[in-house]
mmCIF file of C-alpha atoms and ligand atoms in Angstrom:
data_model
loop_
_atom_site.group_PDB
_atom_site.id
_atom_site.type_symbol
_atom_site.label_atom_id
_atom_site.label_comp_id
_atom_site.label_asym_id
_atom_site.label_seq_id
_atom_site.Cartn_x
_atom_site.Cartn_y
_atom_site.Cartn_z
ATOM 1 C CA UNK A 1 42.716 8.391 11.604
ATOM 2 C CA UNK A 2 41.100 10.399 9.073
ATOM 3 C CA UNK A 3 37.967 8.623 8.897
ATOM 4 C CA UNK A 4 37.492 8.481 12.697
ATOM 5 C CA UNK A 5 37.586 11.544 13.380
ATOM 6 C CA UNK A 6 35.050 11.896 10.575
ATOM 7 C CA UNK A 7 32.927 9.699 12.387
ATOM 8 C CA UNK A 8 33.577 11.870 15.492
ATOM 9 C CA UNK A 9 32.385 14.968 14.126
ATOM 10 C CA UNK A 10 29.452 13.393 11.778
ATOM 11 C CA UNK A 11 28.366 11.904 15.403
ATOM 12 C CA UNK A 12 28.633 15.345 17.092
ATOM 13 C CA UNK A 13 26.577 17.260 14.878
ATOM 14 C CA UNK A 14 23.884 14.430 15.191
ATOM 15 C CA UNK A 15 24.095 14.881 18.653
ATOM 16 C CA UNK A 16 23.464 18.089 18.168
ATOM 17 C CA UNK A 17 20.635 18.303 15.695
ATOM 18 C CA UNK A 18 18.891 16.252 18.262
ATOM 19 C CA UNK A 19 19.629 18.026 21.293
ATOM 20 C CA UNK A 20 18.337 21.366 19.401
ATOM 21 C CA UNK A 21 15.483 19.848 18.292
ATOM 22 C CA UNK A 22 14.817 18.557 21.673
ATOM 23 C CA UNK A 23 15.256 22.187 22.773
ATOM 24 C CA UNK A 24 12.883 23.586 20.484
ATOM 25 C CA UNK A 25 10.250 21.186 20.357
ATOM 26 C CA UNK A 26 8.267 22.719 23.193
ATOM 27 C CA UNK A 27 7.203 25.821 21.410
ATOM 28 C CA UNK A 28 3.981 24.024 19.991
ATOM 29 C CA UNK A 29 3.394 26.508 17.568
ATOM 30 C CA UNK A 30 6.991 26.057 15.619
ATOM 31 C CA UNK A 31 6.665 24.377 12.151
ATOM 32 C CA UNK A 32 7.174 21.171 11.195
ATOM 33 C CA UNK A 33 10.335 20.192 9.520
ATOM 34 C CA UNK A 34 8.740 18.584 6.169
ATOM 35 C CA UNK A 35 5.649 22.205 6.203
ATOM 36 C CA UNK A 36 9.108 24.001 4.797
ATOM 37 C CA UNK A 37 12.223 22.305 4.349
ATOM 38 C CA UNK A 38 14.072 24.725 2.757
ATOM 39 C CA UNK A 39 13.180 27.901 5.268
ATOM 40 C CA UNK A 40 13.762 25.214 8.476
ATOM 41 C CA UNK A 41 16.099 26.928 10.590
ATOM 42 C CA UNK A 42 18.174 23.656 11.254
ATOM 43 C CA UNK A 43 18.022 23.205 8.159
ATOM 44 C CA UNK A 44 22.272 23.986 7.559
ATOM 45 C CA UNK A 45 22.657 21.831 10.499
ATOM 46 C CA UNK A 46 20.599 18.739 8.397
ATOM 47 C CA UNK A 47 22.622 19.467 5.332
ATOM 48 C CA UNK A 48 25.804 19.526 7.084
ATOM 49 C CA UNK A 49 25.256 16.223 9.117
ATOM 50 C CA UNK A 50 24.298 14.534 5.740
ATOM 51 C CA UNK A 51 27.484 15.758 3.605
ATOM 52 C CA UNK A 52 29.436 15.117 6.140
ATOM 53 C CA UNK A 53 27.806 11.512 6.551
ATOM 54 C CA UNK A 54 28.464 11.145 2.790
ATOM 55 C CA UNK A 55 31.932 12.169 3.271
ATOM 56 C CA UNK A 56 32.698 9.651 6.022
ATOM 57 C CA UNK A 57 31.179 6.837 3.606
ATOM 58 C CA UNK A 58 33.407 8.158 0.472
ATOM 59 C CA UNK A 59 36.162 8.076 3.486
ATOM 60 C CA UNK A 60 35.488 4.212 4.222
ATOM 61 C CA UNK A 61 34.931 3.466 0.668
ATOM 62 C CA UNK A 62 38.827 4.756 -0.307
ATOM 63 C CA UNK A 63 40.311 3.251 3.210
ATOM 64 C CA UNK A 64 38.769 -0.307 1.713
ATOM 65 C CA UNK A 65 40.384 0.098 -1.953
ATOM 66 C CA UNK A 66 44.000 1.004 -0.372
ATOM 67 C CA UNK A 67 43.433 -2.072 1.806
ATOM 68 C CA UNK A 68 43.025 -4.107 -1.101
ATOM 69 C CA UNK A 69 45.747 -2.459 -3.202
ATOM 70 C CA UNK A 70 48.099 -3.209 0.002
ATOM 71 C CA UNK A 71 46.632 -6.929 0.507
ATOM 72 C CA UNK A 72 47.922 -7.606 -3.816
ATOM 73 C CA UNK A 73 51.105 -5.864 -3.263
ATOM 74 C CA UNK A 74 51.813 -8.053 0.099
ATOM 75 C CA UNK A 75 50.691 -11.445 -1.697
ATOM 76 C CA UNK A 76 52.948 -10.574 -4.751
ATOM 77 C CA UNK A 77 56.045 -9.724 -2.173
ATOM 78 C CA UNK A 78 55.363 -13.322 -0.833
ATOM 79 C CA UNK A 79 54.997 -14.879 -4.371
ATOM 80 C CA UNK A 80 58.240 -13.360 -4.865
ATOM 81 C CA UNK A 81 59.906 -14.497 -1.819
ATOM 82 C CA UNK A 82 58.183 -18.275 -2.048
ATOM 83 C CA UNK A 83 59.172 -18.574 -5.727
ATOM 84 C CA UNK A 84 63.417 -17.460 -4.967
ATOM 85 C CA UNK A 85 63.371 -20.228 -1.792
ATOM 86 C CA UNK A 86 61.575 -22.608 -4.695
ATOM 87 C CA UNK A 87 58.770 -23.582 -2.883
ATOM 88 C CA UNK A 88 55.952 -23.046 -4.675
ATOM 89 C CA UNK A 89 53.073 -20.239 -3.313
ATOM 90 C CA UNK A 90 50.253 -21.152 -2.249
ATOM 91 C CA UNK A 91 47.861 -17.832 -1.499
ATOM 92 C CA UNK A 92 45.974 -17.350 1.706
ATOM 93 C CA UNK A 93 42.684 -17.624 1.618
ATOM 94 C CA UNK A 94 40.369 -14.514 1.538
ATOM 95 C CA UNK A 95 38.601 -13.563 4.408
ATOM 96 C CA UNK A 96 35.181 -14.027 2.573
ATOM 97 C CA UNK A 97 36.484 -17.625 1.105
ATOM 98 C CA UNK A 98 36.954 -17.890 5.195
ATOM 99 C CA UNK A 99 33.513 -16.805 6.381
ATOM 100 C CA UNK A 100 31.816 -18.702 3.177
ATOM 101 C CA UNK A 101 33.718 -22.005 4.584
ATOM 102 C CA UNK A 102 32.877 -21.890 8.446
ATOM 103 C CA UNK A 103 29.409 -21.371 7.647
ATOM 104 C CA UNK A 104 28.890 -24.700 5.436
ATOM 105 C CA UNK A 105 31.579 -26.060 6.535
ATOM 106 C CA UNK A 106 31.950 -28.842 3.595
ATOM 107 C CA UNK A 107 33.878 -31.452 3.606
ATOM 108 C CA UNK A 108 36.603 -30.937 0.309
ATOM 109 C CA UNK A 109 36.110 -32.392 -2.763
ATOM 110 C CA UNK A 110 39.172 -34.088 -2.458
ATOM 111 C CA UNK A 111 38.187 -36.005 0.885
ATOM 112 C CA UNK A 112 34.622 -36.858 -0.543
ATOM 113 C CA UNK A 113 35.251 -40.933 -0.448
ATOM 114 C CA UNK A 114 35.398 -40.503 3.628
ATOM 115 C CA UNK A 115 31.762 -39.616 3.904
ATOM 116 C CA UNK A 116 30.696 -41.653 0.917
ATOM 117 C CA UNK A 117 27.651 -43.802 2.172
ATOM 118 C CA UNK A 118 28.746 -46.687 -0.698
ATOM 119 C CA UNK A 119 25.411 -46.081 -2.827
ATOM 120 C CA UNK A 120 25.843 -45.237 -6.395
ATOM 121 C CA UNK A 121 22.955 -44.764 -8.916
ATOM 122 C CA UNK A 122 24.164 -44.479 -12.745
ATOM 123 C CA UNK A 123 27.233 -42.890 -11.029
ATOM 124 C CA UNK A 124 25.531 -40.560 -8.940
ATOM 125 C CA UNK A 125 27.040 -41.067 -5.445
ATOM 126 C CA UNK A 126 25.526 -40.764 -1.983
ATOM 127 C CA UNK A 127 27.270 -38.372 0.487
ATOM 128 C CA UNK A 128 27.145 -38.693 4.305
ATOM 129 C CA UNK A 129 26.747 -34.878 4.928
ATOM 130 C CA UNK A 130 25.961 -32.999 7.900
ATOM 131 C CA UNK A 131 23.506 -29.945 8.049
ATOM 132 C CA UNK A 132 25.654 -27.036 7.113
ATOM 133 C CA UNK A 133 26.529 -24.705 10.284
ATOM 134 C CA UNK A 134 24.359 -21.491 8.918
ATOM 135 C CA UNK A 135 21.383 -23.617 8.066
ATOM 136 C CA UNK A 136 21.872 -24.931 12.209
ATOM 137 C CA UNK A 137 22.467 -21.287 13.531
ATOM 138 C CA UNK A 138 19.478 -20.391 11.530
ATOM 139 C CA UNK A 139 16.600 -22.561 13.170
ATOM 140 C CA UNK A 140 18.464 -22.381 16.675
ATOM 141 C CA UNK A 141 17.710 -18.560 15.823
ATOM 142 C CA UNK A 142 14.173 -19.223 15.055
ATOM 143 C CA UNK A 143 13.710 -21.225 18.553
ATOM 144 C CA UNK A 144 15.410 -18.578 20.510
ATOM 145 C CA UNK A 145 12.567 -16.110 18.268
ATOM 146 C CA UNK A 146 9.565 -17.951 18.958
ATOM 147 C CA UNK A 147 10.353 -18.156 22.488
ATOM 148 C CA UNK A 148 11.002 -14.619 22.986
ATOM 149 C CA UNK A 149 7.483 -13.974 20.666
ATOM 150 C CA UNK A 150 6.115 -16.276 22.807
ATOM 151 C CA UNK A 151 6.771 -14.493 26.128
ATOM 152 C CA UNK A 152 6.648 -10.794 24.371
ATOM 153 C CA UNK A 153 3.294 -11.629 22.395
ATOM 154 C CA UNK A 154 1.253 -13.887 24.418
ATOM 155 C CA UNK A 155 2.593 -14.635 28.140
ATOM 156 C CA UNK A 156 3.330 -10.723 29.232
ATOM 157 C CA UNK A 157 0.900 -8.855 25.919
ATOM 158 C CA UNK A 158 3.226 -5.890 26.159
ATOM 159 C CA UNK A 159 3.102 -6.137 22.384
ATOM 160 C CA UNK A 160 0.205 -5.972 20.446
ATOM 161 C CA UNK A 161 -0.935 -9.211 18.508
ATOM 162 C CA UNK A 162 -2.246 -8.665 14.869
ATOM 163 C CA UNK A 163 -5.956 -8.469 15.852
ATOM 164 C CA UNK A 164 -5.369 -5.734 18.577
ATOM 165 C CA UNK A 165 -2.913 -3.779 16.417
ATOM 166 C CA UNK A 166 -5.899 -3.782 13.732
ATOM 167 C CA UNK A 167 -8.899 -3.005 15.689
ATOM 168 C CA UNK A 168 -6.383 -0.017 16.991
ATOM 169 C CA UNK A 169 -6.202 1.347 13.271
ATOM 170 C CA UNK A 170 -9.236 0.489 12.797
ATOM 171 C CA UNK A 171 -10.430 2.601 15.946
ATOM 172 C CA UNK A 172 -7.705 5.108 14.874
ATOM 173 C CA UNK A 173 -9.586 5.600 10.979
ATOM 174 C CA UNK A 174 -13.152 5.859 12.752
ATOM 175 C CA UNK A 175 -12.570 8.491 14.806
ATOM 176 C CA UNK A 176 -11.017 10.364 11.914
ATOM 177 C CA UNK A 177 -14.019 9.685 9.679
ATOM 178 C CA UNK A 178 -15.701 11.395 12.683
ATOM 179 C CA UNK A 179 -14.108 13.879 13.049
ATOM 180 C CA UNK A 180 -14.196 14.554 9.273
ATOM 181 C CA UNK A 181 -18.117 14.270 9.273
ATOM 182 C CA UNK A 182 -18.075 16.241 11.750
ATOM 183 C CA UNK A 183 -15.725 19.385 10.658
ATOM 184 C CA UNK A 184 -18.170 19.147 6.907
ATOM 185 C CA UNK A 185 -21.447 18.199 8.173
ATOM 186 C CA UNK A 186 -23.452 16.300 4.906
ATOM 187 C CA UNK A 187 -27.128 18.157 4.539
ATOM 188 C CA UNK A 188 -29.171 14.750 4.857
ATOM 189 C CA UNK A 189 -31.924 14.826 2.271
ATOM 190 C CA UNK A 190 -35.695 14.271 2.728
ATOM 191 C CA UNK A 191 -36.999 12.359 -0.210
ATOM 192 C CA UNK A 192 -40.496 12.630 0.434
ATOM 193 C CA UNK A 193 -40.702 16.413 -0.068
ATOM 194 C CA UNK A 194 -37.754 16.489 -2.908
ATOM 195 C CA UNK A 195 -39.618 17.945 -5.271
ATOM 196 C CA UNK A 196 -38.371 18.236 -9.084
ATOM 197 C CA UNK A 197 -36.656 21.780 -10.252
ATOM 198 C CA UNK A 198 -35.250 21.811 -13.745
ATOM 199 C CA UNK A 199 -32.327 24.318 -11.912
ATOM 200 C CA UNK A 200 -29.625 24.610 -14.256
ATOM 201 C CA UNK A 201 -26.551 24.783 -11.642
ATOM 202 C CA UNK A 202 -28.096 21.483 -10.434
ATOM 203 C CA UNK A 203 -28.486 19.782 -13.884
ATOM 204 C CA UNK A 204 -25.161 20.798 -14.768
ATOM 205 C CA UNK A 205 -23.801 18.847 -11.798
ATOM 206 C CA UNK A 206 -26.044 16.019 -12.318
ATOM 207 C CA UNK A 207 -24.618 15.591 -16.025
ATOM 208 C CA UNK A 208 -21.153 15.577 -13.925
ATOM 209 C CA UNK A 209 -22.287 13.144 -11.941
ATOM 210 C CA UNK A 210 -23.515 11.309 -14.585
ATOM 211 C CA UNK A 211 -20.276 11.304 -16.936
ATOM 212 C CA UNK A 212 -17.890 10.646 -13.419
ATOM 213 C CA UNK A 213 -19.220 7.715 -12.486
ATOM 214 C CA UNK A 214 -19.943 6.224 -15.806
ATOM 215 C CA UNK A 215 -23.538 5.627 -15.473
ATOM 216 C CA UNK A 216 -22.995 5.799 -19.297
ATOM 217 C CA UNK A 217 -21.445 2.504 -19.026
ATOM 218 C CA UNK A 218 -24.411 0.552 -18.662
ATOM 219 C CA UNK A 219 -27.291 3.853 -19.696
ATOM 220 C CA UNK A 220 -25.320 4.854 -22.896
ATOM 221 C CA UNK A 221 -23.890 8.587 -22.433
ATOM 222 C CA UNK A 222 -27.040 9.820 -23.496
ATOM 223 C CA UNK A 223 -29.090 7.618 -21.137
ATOM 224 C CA UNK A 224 -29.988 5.824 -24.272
ATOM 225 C CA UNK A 225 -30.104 2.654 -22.317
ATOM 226 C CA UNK A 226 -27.880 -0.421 -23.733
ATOM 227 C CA UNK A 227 -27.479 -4.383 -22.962
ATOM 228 C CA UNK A 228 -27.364 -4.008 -19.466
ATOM 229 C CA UNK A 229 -29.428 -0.855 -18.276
ATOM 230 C CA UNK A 230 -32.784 0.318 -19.354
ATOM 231 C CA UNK A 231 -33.648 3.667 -21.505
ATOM 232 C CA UNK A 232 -33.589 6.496 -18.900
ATOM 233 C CA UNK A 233 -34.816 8.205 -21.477
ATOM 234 C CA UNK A 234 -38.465 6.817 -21.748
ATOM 235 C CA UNK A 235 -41.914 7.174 -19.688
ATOM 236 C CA UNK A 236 -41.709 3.628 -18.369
ATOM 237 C CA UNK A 237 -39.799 2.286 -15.475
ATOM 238 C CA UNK A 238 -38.974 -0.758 -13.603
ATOM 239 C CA UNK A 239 -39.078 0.960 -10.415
ATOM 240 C CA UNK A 240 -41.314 3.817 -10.569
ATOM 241 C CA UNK A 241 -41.035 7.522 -12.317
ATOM 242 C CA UNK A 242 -40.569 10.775 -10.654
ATOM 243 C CA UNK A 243 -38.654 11.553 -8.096
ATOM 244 C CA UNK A 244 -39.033 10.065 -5.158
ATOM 245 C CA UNK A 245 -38.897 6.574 -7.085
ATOM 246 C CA UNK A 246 -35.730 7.502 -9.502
ATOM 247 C CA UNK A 247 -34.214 8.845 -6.206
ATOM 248 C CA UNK A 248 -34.600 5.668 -4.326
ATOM 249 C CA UNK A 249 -33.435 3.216 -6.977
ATOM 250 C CA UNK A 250 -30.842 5.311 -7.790
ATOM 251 C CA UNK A 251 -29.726 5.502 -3.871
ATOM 252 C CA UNK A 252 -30.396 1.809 -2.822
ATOM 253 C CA UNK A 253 -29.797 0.346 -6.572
ATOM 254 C CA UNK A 254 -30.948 -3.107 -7.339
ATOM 255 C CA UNK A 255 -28.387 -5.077 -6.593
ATOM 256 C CA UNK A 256 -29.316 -8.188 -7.653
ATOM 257 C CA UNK A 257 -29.651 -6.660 -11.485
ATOM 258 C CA UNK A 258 -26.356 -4.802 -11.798
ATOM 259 C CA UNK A 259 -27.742 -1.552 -10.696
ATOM 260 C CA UNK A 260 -25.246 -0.049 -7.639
ATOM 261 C CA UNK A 261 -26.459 1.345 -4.774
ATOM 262 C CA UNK A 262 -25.277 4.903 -5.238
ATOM 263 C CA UNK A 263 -26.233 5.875 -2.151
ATOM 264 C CA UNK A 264 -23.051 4.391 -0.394
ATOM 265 C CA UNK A 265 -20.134 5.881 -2.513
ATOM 266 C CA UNK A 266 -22.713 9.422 -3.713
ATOM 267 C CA UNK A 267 -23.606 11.866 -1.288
ATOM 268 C CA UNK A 268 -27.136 12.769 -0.799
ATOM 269 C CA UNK A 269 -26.665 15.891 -2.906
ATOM 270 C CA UNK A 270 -25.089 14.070 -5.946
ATOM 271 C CA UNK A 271 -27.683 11.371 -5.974
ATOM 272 C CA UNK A 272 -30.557 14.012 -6.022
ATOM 273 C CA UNK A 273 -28.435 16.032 -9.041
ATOM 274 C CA UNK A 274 -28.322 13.264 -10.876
ATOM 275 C CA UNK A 275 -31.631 12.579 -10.462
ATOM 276 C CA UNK A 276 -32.528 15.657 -11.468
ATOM 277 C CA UNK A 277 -30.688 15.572 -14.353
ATOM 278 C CA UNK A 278 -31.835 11.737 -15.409
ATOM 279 C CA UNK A 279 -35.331 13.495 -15.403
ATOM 280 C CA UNK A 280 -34.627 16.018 -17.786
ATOM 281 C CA UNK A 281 -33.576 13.188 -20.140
ATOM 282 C CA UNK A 282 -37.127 12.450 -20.533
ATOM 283 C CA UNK A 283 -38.295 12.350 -23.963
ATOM 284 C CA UNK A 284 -35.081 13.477 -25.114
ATOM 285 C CA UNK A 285 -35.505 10.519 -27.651
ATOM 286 C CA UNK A 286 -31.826 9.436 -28.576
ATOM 287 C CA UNK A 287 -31.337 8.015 -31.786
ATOM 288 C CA UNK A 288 -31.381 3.404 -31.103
ATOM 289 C CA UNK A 289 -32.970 3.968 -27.529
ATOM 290 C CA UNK A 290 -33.369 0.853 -26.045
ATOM 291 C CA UNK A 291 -37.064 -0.623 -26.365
ATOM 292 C CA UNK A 292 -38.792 0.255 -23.248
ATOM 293 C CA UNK A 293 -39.256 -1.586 -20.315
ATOM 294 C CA UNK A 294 -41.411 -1.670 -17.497
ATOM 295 C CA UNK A 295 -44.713 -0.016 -17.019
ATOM 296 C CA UNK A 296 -45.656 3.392 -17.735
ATOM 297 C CA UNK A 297 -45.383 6.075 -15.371
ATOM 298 C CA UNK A 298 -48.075 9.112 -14.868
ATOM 299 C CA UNK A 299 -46.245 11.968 -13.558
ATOM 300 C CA UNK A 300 -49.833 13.649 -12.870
ATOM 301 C CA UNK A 301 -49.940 11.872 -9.962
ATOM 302 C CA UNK A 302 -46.962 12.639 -8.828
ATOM 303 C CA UNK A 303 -46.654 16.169 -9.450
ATOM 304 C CA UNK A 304 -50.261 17.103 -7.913
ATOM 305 C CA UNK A 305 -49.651 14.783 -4.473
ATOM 306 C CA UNK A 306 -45.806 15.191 -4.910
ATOM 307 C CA UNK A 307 -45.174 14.940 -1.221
ATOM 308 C CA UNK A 308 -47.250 11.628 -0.012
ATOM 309 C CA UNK A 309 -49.052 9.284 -3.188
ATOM 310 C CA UNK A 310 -45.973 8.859 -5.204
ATOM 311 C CA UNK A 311 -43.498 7.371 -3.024
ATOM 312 C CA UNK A 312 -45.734 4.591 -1.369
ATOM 313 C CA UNK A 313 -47.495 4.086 -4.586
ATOM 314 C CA UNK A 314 -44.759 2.048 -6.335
ATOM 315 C CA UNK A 315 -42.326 1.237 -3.812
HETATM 316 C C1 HEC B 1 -22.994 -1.625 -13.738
HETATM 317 C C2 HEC B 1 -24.103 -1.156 -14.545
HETATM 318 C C3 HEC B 1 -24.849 0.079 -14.097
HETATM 319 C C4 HEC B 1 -24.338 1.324 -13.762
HETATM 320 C C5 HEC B 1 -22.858 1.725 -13.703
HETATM 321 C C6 HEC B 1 -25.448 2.150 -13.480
HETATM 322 N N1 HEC B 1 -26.602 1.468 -13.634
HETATM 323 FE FE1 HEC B 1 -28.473 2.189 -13.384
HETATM 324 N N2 HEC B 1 -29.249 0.357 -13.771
HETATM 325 C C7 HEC B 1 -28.522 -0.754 -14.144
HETATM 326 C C8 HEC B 1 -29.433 -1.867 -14.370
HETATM 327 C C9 HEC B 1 -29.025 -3.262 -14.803
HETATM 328 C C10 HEC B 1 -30.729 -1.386 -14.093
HETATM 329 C C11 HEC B 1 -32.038 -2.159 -14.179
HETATM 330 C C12 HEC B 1 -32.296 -2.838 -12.860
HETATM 331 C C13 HEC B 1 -33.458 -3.792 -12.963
HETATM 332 O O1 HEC B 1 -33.524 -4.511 -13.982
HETATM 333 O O2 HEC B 1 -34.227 -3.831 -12.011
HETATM 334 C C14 HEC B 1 -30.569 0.021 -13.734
HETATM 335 C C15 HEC B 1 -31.602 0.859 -13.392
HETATM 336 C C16 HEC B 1 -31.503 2.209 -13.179
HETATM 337 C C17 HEC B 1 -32.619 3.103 -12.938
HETATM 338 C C18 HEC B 1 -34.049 2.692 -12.837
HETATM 339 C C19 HEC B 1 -34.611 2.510 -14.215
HETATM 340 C C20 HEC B 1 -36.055 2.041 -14.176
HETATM 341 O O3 HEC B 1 -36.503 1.677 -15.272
HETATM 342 O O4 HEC B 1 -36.669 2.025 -13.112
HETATM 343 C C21 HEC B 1 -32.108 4.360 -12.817
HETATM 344 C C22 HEC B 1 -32.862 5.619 -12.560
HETATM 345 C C23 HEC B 1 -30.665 4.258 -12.951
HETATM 346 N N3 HEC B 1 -30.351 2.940 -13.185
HETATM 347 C C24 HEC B 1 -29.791 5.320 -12.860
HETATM 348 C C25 HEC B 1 -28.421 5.184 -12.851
HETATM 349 C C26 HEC B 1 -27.493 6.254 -12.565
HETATM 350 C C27 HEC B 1 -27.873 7.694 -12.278
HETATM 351 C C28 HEC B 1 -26.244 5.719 -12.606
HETATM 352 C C29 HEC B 1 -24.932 6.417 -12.322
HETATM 353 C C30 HEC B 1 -24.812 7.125 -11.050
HETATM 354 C C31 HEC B 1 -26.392 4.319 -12.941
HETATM 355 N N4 HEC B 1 -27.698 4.022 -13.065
HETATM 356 C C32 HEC B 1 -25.319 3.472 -13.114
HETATM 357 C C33 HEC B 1 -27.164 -0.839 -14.302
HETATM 358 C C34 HEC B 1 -26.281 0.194 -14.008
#
């Protein structure tokens, strides 16, 4: 009694919630629920709804244990009874010990020679049994599944197959990297006239840049240069001084020789402050630099034809 009309009112105010939210919904401009929880103005109606909801389950919970308590008491009275007629009491099963033996349905120990097959190895004995009953309703399930997949999926395609449903997010995540490009357009820079400027906001966010993405790891912190990457410190290069050249390897890497290609996970603005600031290493001279490597670069060359010689020079 109690607990139904629990249910009754717990369903009420659900129907409720609903129908309010339904009502307000249409105002475009209202909040969402989760922008401010706590200033939501069905907010009491939520918290209601869910105490009361915990209430009905505490309800069910205590109706269960005074079923229980009731279900000992009547198998004692009947122990009682059973054992003053002197016949002796057997109990009645439990209604799980009843669902457990429909669904495997096993034949009892005590009747195991009728579906003994006669073959005995070292004493273990061969039983005629059948497929138990859940393990049958389970792949009947499975066939009554696949066929409904079948017509859901692939005969009428009103559901989405895996490869549709990805392409959609896929779709879904490119037009949101759109419209984020779009909303913060990225200043595209022009490495042929990048010239060199020893700015010190810009140096200071090279370093960053430097010590973030642990180009340390393979140049030493101080650009050094260790086992795997060359002394950014020196006048020679693998792939060309200056800027245009230190721009581009840094940018495009080289692959193939453990160097990334910054360029994909850097914007065009960090890769040009790092630059920056991998030039003003030069002939900082850490202590253990790594032996140079590659040939020497003039920066002459490039400073006085900055915007045309260099680049096409080494690359
Ligand atoms: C996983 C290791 C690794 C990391 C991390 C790494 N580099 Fe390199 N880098 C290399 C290797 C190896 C080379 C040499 C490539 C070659 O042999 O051609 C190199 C080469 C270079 C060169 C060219 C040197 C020359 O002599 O021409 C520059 C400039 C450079 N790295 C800058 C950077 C910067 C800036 C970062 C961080 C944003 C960085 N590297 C992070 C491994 C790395």
């Amino acid at each position: 009694m109690k607990y139904s009309s629990i249910t009754l009112l717990t369903g009420g105010l659900l129907a409720a919630t609903t129908g309010l939210a339904a009502d307000t919904s249409p105002a475009a401009t209202a909040p969402g629920f989760w922008d401010d929880p706590v200033n939501h103005p069905l907010m009491p109606l939520y918290a209601l709804s869910f105490f009361a909801a915990i209430v009905a389950i505490l309800v069910v919970v205590v109706c269960f244990s005074l079923l229980r308590v009731l279900n000992v008491l009547i198998n004692l009275t009947a122990k009682e009874r059973a054992e003053k007629q002197g016949i002796t009491y057997v109990p009645p099963s439990s209604f799980w010990q009843r669902v457990v033996q429909k669904a495997n349905a096993s034949v009892p120990l005590a009747r195991e020679q009728d579906i003994d097959l006669g073959h005995d190895f070292d004493g273990i004995r061969e039983l005629d049994n059948h497929l138990p009953p859940w393990w049958k309703w389970l792949f009947a399930g499975t066939v009554v599944w696949a066929l409904a997949y079948l017509v859901a999926y692939h005969l009428y395609g009103n559901l989405p197959l895996q490869q549709e449903e990805y392409d959609r997010e896929v779709a879904i995540a490119d037009e949101q990297m759109r419209a984020r490009k779009a909303a913060q357009p990225v200043e595209e820079i022009d490495v042929n006239t990048l010239k060199y400027t020893a700015d010190a906001a810009a140096l200071e966010k090279g370093k960053g840049v430097f010590a973030n993405n642990n180009c340390g790891s393979c140049h030493r912190a101080d650009g050094g240069g260790n086992t795997i990457g060359p002394n950014l410190t020196d006048a020679y290069w693998l792939h060309g001084g200056g800027v245009q050249n230190i721009f581009n390897t840094i940018k495009a890497g080289v692959v193939e020789k453990g160097m990334p290609a910054w360029g994909k996970t850097l914007s065009p603005q960090d890769v040009r402050d790092v630059t920056f600031y991998v030039m003003s290493l030069q002939g900082s001279n850490p202590a253990n630099g790594k032996a140079p490597q590659g040939e020497i670069f003039q920066e002459t060359q490039a400073t006085t034809d900055s915007t045309a010689a260099a680049p096409q020079a080494s690359l």
